[in-house]
Short mmCIF file of C-alpha atoms in Angstrom, two decimals:
data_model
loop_
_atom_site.label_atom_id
_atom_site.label_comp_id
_atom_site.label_asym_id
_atom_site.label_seq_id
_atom_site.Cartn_x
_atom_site.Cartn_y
_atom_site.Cartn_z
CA UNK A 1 10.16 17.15 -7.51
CA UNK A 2 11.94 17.08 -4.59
CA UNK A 3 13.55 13.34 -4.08
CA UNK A 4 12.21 12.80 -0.58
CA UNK A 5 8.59 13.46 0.52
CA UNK A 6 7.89 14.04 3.98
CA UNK A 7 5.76 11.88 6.17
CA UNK A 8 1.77 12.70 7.15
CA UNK A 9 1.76 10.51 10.40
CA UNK A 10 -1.74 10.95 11.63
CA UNK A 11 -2.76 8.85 8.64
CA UNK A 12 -3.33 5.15 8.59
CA UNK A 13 -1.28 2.98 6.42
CA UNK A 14 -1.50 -0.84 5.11
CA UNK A 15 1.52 -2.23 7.49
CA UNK A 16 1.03 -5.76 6.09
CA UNK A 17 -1.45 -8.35 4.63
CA UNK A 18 -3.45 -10.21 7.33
CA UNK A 19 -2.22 -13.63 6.47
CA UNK A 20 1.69 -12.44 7.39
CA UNK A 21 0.29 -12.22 10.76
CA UNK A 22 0.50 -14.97 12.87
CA UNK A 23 1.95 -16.19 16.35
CA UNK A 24 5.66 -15.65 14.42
CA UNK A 25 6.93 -12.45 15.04
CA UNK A 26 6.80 -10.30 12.01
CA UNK A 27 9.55 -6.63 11.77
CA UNK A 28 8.44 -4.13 9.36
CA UNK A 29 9.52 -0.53 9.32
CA UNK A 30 6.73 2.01 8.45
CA UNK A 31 7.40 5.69 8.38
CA UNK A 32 10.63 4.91 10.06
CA UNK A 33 9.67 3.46 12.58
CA UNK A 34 10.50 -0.03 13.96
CA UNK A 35 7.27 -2.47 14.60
CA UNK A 36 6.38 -5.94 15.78
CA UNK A 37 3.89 -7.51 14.65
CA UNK A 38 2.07 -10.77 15.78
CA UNK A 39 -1.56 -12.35 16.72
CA UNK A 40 -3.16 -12.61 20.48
CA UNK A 41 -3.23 -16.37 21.63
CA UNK A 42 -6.79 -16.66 22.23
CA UNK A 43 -8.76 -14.80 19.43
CA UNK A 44 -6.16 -14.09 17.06
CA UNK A 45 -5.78 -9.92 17.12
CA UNK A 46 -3.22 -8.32 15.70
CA UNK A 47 -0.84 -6.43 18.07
CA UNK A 48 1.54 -3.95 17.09
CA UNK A 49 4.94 -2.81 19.28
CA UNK A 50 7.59 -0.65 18.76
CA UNK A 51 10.68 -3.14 18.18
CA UNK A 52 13.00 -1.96 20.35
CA UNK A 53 13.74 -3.43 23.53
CA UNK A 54 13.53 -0.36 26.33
CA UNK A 55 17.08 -2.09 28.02
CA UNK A 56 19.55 -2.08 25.08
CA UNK A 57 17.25 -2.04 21.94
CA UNK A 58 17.52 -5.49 20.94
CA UNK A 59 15.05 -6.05 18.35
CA UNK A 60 11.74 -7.97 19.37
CA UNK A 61 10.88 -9.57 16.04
CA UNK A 62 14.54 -11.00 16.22
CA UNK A 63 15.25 -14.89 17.03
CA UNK A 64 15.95 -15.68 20.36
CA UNK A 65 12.98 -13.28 21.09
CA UNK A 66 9.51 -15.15 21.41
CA UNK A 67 6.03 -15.23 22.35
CA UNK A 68 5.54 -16.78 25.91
CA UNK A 69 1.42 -16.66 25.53
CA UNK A 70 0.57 -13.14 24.58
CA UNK A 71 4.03 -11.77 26.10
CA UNK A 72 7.14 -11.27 23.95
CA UNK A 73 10.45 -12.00 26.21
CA UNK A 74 13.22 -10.01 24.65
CA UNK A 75 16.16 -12.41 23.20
CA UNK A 76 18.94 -10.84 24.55
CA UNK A 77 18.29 -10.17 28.13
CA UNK A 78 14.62 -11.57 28.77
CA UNK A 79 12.42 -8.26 29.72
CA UNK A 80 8.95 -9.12 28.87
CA UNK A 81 6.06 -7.40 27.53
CA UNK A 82 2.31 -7.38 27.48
CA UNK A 83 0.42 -6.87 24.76
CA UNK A 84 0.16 -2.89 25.71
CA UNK A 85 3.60 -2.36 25.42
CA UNK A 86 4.36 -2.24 29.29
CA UNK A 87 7.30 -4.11 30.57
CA UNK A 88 5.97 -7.17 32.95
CA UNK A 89 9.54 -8.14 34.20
CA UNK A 90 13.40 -7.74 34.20
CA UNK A 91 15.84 -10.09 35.29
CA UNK A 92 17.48 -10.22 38.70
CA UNK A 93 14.82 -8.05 40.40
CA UNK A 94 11.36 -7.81 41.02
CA UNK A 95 10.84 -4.24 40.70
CA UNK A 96 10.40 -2.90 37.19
CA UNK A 97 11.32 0.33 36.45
CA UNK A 98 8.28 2.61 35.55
CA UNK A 99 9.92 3.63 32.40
CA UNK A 100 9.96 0.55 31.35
CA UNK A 101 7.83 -0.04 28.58
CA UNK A 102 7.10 -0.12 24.19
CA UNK A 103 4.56 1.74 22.48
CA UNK A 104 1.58 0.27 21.21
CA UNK A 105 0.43 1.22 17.84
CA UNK A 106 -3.62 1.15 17.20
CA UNK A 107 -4.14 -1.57 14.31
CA UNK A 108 -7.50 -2.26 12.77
CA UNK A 109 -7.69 -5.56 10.65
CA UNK A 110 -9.67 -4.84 7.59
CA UNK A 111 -10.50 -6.28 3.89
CA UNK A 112 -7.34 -8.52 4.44
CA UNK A 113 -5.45 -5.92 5.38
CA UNK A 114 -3.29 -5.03 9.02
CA UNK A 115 -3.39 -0.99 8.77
CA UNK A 116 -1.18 0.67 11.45
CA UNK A 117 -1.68 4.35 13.14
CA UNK A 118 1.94 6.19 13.75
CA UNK A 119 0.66 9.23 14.58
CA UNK A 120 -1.12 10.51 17.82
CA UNK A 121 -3.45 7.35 18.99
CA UNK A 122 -6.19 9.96 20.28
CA UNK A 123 -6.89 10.89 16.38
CA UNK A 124 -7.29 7.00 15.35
CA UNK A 125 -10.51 6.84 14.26
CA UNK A 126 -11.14 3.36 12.59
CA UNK A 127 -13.99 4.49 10.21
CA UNK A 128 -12.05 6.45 7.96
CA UNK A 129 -10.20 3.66 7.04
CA UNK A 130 -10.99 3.83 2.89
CA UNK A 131 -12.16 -0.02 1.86
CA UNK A 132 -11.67 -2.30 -0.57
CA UNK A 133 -13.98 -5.25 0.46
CA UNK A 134 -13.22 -6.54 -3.00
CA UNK A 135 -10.15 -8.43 -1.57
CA UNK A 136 -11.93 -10.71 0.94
CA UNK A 137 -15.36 -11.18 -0.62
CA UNK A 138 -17.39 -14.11 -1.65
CA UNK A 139 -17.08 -14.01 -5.47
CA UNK A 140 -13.48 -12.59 -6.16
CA UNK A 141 -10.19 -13.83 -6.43
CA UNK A 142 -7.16 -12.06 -5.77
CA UNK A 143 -3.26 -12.69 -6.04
CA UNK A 144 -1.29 -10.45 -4.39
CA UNK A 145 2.42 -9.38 -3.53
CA UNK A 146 5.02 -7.00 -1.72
CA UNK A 147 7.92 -5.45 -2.98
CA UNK A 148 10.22 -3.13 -1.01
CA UNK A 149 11.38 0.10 -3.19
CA UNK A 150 14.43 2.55 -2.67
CA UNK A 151 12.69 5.06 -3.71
CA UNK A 152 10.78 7.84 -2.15
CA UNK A 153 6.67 6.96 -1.77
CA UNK A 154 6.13 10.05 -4.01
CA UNK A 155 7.39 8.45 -6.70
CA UNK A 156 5.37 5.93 -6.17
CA UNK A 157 2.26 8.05 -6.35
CA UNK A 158 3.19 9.54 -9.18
CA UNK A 159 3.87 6.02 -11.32
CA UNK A 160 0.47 4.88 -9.96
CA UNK A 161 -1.36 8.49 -10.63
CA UNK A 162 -0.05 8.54 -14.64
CA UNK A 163 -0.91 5.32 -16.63
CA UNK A 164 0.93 6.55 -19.73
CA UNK A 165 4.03 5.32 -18.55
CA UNK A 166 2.16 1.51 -19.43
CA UNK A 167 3.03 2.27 -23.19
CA UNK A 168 6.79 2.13 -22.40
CA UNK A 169 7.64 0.80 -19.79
CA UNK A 170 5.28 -2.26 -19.47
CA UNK A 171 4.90 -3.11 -23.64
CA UNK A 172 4.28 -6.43 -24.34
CA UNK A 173 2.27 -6.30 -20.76
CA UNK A 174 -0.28 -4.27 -19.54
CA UNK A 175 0.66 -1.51 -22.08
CA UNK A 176 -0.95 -0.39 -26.01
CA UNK A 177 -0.61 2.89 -27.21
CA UNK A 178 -3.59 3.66 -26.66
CA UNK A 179 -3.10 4.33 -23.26
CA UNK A 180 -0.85 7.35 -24.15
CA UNK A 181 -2.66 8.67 -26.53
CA UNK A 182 -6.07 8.74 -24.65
CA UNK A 183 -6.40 12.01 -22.64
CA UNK A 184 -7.52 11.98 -19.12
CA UNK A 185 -10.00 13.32 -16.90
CA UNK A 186 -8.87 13.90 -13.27
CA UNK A 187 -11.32 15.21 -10.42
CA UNK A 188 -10.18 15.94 -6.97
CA UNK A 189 -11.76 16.04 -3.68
CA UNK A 190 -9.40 17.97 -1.92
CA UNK A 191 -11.01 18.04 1.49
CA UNK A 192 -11.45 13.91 1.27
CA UNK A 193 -8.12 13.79 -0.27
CA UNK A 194 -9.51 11.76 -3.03
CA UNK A 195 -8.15 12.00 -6.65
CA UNK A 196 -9.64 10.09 -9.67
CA UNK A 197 -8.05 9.79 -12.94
CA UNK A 198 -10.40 8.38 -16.08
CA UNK A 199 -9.34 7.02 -19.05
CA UNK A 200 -11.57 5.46 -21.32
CA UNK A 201 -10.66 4.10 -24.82
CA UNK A 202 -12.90 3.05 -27.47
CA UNK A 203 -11.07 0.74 -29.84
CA UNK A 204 -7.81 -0.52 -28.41
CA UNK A 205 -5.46 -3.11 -28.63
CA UNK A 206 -5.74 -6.31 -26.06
CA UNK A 207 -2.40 -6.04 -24.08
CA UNK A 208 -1.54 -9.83 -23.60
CA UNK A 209 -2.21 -9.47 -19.93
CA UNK A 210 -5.95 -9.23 -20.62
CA UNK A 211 -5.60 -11.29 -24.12
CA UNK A 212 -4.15 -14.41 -22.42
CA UNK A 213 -6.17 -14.29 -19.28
CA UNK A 214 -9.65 -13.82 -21.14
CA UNK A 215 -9.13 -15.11 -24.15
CA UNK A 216 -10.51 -12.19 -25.84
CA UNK A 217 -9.85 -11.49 -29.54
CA UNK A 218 -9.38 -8.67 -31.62
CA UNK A 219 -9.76 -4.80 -30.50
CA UNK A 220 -11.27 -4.00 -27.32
CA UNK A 221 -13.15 -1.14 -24.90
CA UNK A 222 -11.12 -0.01 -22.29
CA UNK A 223 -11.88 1.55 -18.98
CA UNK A 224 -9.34 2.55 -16.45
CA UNK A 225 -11.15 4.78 -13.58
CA UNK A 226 -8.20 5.31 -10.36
CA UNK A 227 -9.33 6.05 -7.16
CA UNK A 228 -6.18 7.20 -5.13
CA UNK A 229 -7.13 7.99 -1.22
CA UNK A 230 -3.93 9.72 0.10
CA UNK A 231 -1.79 8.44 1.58
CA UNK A 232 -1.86 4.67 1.16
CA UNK A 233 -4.54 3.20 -0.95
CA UNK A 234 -4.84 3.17 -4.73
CA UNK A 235 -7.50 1.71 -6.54
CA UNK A 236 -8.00 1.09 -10.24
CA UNK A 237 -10.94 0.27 -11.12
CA UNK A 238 -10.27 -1.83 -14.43
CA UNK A 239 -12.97 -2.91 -17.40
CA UNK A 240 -12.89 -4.19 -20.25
CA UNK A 241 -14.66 -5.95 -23.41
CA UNK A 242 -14.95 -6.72 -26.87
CA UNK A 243 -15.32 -3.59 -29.15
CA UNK A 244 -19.04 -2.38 -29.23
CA UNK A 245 -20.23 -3.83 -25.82
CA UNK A 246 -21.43 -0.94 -23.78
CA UNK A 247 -21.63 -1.69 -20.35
CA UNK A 248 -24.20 -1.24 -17.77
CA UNK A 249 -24.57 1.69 -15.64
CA UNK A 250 -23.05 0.26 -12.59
CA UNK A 251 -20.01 -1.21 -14.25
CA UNK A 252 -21.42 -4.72 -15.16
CA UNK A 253 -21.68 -6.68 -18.13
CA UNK A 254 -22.04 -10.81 -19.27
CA UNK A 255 -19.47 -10.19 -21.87
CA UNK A 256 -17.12 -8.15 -20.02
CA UNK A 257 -14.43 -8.35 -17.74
CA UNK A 258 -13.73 -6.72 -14.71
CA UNK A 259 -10.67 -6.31 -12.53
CA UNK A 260 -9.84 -4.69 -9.37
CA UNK A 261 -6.41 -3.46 -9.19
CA UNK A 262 -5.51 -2.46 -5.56
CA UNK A 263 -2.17 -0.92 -4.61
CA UNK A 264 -0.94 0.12 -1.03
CA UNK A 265 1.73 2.90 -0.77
CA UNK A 266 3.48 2.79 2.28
CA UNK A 267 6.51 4.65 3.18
CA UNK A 268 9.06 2.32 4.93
CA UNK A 269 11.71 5.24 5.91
CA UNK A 270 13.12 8.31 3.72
CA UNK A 271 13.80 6.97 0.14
CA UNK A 272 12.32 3.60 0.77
CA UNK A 273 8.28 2.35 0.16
CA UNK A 274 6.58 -1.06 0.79
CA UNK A 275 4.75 -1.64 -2.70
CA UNK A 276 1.29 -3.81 -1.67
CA UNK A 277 0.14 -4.83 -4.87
CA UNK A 278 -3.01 -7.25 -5.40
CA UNK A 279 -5.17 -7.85 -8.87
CA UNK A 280 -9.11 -9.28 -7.98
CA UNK A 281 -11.04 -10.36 -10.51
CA UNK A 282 -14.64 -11.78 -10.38
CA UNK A 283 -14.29 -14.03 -13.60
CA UNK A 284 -12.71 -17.16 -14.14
CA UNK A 285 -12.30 -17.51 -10.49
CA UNK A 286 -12.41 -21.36 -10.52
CA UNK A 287 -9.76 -21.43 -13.03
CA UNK A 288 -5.81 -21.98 -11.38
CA UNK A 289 -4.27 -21.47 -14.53
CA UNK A 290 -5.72 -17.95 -15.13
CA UNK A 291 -4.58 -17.14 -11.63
CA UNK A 292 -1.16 -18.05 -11.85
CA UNK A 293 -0.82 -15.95 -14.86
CA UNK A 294 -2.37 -13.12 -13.09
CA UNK A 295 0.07 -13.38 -10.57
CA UNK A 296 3.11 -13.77 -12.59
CA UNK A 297 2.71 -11.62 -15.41
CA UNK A 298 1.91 -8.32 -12.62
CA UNK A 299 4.44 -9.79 -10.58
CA UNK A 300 6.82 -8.82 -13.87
CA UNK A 301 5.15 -5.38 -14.37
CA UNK A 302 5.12 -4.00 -10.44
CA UNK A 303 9.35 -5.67 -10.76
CA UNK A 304 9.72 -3.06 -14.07
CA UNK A 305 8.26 -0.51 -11.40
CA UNK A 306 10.68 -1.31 -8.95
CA UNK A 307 13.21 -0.87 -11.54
CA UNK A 308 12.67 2.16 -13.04
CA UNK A 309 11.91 3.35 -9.56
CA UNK A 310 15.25 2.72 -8.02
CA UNK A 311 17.20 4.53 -10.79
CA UNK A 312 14.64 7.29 -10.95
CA UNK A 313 15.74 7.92 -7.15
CA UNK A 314 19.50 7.83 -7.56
CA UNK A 315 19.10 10.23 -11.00
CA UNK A 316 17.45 12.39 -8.76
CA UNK A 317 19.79 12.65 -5.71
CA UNK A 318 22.54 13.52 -8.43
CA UNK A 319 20.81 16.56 -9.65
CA UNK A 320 22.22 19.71 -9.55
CA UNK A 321 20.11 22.01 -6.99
CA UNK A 322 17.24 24.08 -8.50
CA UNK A 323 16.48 21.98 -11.28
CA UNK A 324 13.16 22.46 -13.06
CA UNK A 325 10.86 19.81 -13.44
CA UNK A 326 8.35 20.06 -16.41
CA UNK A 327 4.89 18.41 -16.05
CA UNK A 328 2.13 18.37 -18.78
CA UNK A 329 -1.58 17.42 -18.80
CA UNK A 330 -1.06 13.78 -18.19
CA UNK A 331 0.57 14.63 -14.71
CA UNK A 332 -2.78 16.65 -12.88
CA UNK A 333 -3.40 13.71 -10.71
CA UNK A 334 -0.08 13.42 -9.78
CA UNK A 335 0.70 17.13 -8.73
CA UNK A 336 -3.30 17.59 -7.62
CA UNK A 337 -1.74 13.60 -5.51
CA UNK A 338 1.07 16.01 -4.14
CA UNK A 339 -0.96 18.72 -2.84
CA UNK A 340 -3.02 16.72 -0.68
CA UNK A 341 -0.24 15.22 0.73
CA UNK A 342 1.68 18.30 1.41
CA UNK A 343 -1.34 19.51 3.42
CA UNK A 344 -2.16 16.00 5.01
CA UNK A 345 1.71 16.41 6.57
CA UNK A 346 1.14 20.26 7.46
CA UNK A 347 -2.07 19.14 9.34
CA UNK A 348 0.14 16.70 11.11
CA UNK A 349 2.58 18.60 12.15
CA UNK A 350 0.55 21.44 14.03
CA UNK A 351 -0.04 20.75 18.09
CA UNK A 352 -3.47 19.03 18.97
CA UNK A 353 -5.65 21.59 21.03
CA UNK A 354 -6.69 19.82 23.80
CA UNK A 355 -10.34 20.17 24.71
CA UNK A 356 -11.30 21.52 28.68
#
């Protein structure tokens, strides 16, 4: 696999988490490009700017720059900008320059999430934003985090497409081997770009994740069912319960447990990806102590991610050119993950035919 994976930027992508965006001015990078991000004085909606000033591309999110209302006033020079990008004044004259303005990104606001458009804002449409109302609904708790990766986003795919890797790499965590040994079932709806990956175990081992946080004993049932929806959001849909409780047909059960597992892949620049990661659960959610082990304990597994991830990259820019790359069964999300992508940038990349 080739160590960087080009960008599909008609695509919407999960730029931050809705409570990192406030009347502070927040700089994130996303498909390599520069944004500012911060809330509208009066109802609180998210704007999004390139940040770069137009004069001598002073960064906007950087201190001295500030928010005078719903106008940012550059730090190093003072041009000002409204909330559509355009440039409302320059010092020492009144005139400003038609040129002289920032692009404004469309942003939608949804399930706790600020999702960002870099592509052509004529394509935006809002409603194919993929959801995952578990993260701000009455009922569920969920702890969440961000960590930056130097590694390409593919690679991040691929880690979240192929659970096996949980034997090894996250023992003593989230991983049994069970996991590995359990084949797979993978469907793909290419034209949605949706892949799922199943993998359902019978009699397993508790990892101590689910051990210490349910206080289940003994061998369990295991479901893992992954939703990806390319690019950005990955869902795994997570169940699990004592040995011989079959669940209900849609998913639910008094003696079971069920966890959302919600990850966002966004690419920051080439080699580098944001890693959103949140776990939801709709049990125990009045109990702290259960949720600060949730948070910790993943917080430890997405960090042996980021690990493996970062050396994974630089192993791969050392390779000689034309190396082969073997896959095997347990990799058909992944490569079916790849595919869509591949056509998601082609699709991207050819001219918009304007209609008469």
């Amino acid at each position: 696999m080739p160590h960087t994976t080009a960008f599909a930027r008609n695509q919407w992508y999960v730029a931050a988490y809705s409570h990192e965006v406030g009347r502070e001015l927040l700089g994130r990078t996303i498909l390599g490009e520069p944004l500012v991000f911060y809330r509208t004085e009066e109802d609180g909606t998210p704007v999004v700017l390139h940040d770069r000033c137009v004069h001598r591309r002073y960064p906007l999110s950087e201190a001295p720059t500030r928010l005078d209302g719903d106008r940012i006033v550059c730090g190093y020079h003072g041009f000002t900008y409204d909330t559509t990008g355009a440039c409302v004044y320059v010092p020492g004259q009144k005139r400003v320059p038609r040129t002289a303005r920032v692009t404004s990104y469309p942003v939608v606001e949804q399930d706790s999430l600020i999702w960002v458009w870099i592509g052509d804002p004529a394509l935006a449409d809002a409603d194919t934003i993929p959801r995952a109302k578990h993260l701000d609904s009455p009922g569920w708790v969920t702890v969440r985090g961000m960590e930056p990766i130097d590694a390409d986003y593919g690679l991040l795919v691929d880690n979240l497409l192929d659970l096996s890797h949980e034997t090894y790499l996250h023992g003593g965590y989230i991983g049994t081997p069970e996991v590995a040994e359990t084949p797979i079932t993978t469907e793909v709806d290419e034209g949605a770009g949706i892949v799922r990956v199943s993998r359902h175990m019978d009699d397993a081992e508790c990892p101590p994740f689910y051990a210490r946080s349910t206080g289940i004993e003994g061998r369990i049932t295991r479901w893992q069912d992954i939703e990806y929806h390319a690019p950005c959001l990955y869902l795994l849909h997570s169940r699990i319960a004592p040995v011989g409780v079959v669940p209900e047909a849609d998913g639910s059960d008094p003696n079971g447990f069920h966890t959302e597992i919600t990850y966002a892949i966004t690419p920051s620049a080439d080699g580098k990806v944001y890693d959103f990661w949140m776990v939801s659960r709709d049990w125990a959610t009045d109990d702290d102590e259960v949720t600060e082990f949730l948070r910790g304990n993943n917080h430890t597994v997405v960090m042996q991610d980021v690990d493996a991830l970062n050396l994974l990259q630089k192993t791969l820019g050392t390779e000689r050119t034309g190396y082969q790359e073997l896959s095997i069964n347990i990799d058909t999300g992944g490569l079916a993950a790849r595919r869509i992508l591949a056509r998601l940038v082609e699709e991207g990349a050819k001219p918009v035919e304007k209609v008469q």
